[in-house]
Coordinates of N, CA and C in Angstrom, one line a residue:
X103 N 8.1 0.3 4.9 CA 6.9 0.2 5.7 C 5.7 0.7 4.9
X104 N 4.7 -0.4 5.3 CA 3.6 0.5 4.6 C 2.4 0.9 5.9
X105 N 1.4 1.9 5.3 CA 0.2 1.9 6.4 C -0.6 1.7 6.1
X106 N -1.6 0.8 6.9 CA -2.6 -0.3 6.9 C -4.0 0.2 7.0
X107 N -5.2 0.0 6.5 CA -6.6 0.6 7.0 C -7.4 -0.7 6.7
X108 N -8.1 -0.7 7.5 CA -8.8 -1.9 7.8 C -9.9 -1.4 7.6
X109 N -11.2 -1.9 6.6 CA -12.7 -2.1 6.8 C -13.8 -3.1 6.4
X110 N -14.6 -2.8 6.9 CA -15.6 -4.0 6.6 C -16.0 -4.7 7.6
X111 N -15.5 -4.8 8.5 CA -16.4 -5.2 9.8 C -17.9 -4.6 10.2
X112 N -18.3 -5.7 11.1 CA -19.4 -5.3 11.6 C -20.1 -6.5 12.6
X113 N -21.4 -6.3 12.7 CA -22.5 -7.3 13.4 C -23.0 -8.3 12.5
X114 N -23.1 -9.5 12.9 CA -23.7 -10.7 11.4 C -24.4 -11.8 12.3
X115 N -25.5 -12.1 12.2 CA -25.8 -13.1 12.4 C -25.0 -15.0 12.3
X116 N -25.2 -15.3 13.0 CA -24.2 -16.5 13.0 C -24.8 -17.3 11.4
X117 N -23.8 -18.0 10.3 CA -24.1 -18.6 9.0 C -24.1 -17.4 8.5
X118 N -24.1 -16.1 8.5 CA -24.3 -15.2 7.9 C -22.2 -14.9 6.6
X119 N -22.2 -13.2 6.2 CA -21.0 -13.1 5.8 C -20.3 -11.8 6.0
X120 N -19.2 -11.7 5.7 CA -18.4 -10.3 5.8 C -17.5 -10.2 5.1
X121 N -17.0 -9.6 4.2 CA -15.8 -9.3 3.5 C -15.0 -8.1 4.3
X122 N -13.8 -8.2 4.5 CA -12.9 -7.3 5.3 C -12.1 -6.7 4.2
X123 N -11.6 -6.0 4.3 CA -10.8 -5.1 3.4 C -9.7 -4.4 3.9
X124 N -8.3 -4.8 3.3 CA -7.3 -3.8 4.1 C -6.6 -2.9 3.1
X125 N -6.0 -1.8 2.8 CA -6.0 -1.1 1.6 C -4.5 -0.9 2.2
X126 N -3.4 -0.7 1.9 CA -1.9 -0.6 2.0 C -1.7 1.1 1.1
X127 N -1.2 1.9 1.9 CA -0.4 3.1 1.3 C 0.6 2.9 0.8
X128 N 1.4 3.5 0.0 CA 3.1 3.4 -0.3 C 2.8 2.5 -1.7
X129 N 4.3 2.4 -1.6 CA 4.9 1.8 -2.8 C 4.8 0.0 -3.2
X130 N 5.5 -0.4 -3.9 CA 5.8 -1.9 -4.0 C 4.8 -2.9 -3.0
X131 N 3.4 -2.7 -2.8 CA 2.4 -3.6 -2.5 C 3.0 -4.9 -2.3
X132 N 3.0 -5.1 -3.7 CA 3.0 -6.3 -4.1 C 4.4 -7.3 -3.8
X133 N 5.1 -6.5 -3.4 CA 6.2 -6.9 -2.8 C 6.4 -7.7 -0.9
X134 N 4.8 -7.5 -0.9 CA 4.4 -7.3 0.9 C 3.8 -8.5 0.7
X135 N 4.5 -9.9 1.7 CA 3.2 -11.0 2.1 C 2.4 -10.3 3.1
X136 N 0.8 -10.7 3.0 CA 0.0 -10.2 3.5 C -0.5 -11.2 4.4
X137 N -1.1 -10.6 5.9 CA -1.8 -11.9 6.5 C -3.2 -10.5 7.6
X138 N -4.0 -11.7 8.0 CA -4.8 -11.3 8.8 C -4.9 -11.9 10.2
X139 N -4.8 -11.3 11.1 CA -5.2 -11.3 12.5 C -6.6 -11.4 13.3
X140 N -6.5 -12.1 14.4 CA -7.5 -11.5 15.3 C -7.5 -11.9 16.8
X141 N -8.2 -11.1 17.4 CA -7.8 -11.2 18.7 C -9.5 -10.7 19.9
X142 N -9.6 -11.6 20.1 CA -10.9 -11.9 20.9 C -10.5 -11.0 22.5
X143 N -11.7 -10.7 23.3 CA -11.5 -10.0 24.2 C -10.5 -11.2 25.1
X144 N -9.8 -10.9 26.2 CA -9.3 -11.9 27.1 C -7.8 -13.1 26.5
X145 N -8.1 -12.5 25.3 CA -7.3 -13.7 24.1 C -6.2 -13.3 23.5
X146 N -5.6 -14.0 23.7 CA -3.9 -13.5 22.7 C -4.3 -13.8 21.1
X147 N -3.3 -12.7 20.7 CA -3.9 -12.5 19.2 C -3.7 -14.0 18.6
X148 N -4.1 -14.3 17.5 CA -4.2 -15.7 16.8 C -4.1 -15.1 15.1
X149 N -3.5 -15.9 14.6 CA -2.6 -16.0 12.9 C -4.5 -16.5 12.4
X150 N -4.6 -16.2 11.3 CA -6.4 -16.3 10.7 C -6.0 -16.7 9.3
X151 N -5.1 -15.7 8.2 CA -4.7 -16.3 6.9 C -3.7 -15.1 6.3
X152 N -3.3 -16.1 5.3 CA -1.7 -14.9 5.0 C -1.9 -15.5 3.6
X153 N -1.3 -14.4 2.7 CA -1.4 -14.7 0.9 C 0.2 -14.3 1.0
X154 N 1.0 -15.2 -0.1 CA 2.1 -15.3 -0.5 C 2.6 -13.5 -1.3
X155 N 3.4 -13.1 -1.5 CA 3.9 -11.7 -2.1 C 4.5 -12.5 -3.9
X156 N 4.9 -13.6 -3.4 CA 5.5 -14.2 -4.6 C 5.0 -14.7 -6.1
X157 N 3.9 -15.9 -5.3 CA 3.1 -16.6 -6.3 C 1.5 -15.9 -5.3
X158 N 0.4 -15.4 -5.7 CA -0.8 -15.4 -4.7 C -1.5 -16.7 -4.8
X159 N -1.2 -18.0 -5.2 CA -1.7 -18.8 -5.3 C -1.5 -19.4 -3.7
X160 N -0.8 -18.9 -3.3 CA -0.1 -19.6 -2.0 C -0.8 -19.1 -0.8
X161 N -1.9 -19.6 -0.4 CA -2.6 -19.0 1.0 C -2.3 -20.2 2.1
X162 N -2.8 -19.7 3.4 CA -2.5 -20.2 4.6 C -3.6 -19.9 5.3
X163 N -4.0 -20.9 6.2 CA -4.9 -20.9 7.0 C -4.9 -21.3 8.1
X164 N -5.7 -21.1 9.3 CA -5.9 -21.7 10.8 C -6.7 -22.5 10.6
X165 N -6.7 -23.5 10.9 CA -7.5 -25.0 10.8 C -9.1 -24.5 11.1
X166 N -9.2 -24.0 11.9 CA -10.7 -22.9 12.3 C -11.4 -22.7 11.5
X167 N -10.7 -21.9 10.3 CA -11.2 -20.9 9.3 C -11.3 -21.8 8.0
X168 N -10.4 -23.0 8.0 CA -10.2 -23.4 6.2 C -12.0 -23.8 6.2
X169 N -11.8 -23.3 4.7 CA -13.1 -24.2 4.2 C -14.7 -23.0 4.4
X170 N -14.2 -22.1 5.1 CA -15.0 -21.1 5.5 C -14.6 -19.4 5.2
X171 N -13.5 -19.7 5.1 CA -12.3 -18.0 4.9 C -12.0 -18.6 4.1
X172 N -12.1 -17.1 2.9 CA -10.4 -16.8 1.9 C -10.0 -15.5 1.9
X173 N -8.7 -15.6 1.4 CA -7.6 -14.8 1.3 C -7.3 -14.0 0.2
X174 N -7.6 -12.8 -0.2 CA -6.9 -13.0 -2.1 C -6.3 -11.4 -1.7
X175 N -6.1 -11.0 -2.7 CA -5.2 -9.7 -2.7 C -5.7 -9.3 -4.5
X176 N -5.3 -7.8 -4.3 CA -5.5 -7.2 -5.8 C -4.3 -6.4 -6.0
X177 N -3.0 -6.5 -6.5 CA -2.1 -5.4 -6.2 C -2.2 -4.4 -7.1
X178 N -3.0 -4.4 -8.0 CA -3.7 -3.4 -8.3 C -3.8 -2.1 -7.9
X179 N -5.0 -2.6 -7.2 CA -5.6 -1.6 -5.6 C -4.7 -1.6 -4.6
X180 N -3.5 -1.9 -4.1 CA -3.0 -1.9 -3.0 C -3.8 -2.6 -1.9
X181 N -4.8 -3.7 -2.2 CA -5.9 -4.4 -1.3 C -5.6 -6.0 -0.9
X182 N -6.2 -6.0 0.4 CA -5.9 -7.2 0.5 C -7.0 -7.8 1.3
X183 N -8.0 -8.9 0.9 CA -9.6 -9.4 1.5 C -9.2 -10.4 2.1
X184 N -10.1 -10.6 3.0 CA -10.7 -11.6 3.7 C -12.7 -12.1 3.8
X185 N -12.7 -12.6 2.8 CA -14.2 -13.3 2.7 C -14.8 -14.1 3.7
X186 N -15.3 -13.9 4.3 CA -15.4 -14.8 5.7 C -17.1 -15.3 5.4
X187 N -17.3 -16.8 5.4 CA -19.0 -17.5 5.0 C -19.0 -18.2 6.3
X188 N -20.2 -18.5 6.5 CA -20.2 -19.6 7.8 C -19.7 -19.1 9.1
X189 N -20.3 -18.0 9.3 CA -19.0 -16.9 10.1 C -20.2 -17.9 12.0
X190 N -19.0 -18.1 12.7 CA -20.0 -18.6 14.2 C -19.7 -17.5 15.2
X191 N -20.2 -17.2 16.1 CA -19.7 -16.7 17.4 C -18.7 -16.7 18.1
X192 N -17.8 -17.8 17.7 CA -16.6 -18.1 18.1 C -15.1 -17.1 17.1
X193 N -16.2 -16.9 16.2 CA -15.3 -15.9 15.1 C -15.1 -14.2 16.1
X194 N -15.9 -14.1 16.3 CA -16.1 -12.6 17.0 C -14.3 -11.7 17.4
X195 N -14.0 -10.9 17.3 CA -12.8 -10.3 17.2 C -12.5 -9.1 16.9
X196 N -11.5 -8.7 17.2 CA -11.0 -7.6 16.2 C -9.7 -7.9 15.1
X197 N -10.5 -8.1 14.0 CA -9.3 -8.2 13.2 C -8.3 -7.3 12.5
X198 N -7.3 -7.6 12.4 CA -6.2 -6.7 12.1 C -5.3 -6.8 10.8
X199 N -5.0 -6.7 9.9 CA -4.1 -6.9 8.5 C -2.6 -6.7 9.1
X200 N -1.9 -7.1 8.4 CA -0.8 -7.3 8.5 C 0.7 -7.3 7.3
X201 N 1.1 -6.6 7.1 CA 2.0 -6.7 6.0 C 3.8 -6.9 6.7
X202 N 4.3 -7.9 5.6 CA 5.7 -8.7 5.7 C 6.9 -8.3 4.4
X203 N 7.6 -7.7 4.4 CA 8.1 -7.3 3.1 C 8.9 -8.6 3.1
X204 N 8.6 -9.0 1.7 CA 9.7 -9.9 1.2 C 10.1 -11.1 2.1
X205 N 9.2 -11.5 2.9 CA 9.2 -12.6 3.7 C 9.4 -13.9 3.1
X206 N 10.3 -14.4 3.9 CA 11.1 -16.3 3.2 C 10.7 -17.0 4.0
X207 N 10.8 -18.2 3.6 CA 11.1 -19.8 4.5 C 9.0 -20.2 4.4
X208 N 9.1 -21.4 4.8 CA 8.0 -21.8 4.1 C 6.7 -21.3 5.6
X209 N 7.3 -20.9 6.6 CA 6.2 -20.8 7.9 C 6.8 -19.0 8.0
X210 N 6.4 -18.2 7.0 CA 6.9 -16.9 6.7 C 6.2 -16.3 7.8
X211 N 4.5 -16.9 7.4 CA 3.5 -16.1 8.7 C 3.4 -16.1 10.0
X212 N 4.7 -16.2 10.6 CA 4.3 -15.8 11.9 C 4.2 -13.9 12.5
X213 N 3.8 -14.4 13.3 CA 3.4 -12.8 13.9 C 5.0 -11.8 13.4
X214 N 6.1 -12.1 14.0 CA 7.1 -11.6 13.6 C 7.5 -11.2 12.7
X215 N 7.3 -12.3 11.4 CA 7.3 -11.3 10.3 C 7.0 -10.2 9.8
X216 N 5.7 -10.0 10.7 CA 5.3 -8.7 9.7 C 5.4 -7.0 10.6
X217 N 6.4 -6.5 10.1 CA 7.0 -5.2 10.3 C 5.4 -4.3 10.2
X218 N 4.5 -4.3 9.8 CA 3.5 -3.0 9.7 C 1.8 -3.7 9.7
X219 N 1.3 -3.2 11.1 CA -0.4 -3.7 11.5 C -1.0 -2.7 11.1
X220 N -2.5 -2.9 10.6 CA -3.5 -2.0 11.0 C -4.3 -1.9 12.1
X221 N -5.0 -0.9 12.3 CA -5.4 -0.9 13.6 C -6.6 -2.0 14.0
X222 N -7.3 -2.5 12.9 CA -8.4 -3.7 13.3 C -9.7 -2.6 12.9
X223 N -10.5 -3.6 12.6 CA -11.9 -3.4 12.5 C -12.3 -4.6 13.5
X224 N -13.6 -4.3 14.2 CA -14.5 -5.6 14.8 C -15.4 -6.3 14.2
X225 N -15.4 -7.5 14.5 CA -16.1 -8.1 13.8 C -16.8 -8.7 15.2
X226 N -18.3 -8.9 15.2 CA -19.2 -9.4 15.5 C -20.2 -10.1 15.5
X227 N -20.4 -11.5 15.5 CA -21.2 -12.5 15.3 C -22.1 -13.1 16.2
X228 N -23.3 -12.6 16.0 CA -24.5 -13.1 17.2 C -25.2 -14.5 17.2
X229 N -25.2 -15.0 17.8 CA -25.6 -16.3 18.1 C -27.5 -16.6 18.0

């Protein structure tokens, strides 16, 4: 298990940006598929993007987000980003990181996989 800290959120004008940041404690990082959450007031949480542990070339996205979100990781830093451009109102949430040790099969990112959340940052987009 690792533990999760989420930052970078905040207030943004709609077309505006935010970079989120999730930093992983412990050991073998890099061994962890990573993904990001979010969950709007009234809303069941929703899958947003997940980077591969294997190859990082391997991201995943909500049809919502492609083309506007990316995903990358530094295992380096124990970090894991979400770049968010084009950010609308409909983005608004609290997002959450997520880590999957050693996760298989080609739809790895479901919610289930991942054994260890952080608590979320909000993100906020004004119209």
């Amino acid at each position: 298990q690792v533990q999760l800290a989420e930052s970078g959120g905040g207030l943004v004008q709609a077309g505006g940006s935010l970079r989120l940041s999730c930093v992983a404690s412990g050991r073998m990082f890099s061994s962890y598929g990573m993904g990001w959450f979010r969950q709007a007031p009234g809303k069941e949480r929703e899958f947003v993007a997940a980077i591969s542990w294997i190859d990082v070339g391997n991201t995943y996205y909500t049809d919502s987000v492609k083309g506007r979100f990316t995903i990358s990781r530094d295992n380096a830093k124990n970090t894991v980003y979400l770049q968010m451009n084009s950010l609308k109102p409909e983005d608004t949430a609290v997002y959450a990181c997520a880590a999957a040790y050693k996760p298989r099969g080609s739809s790895w990112y479901t919610p289930k996989s991942f054994g260890s959340w952080g608590q979320g940052t909000q993100v906020t987009v004004s119209s």
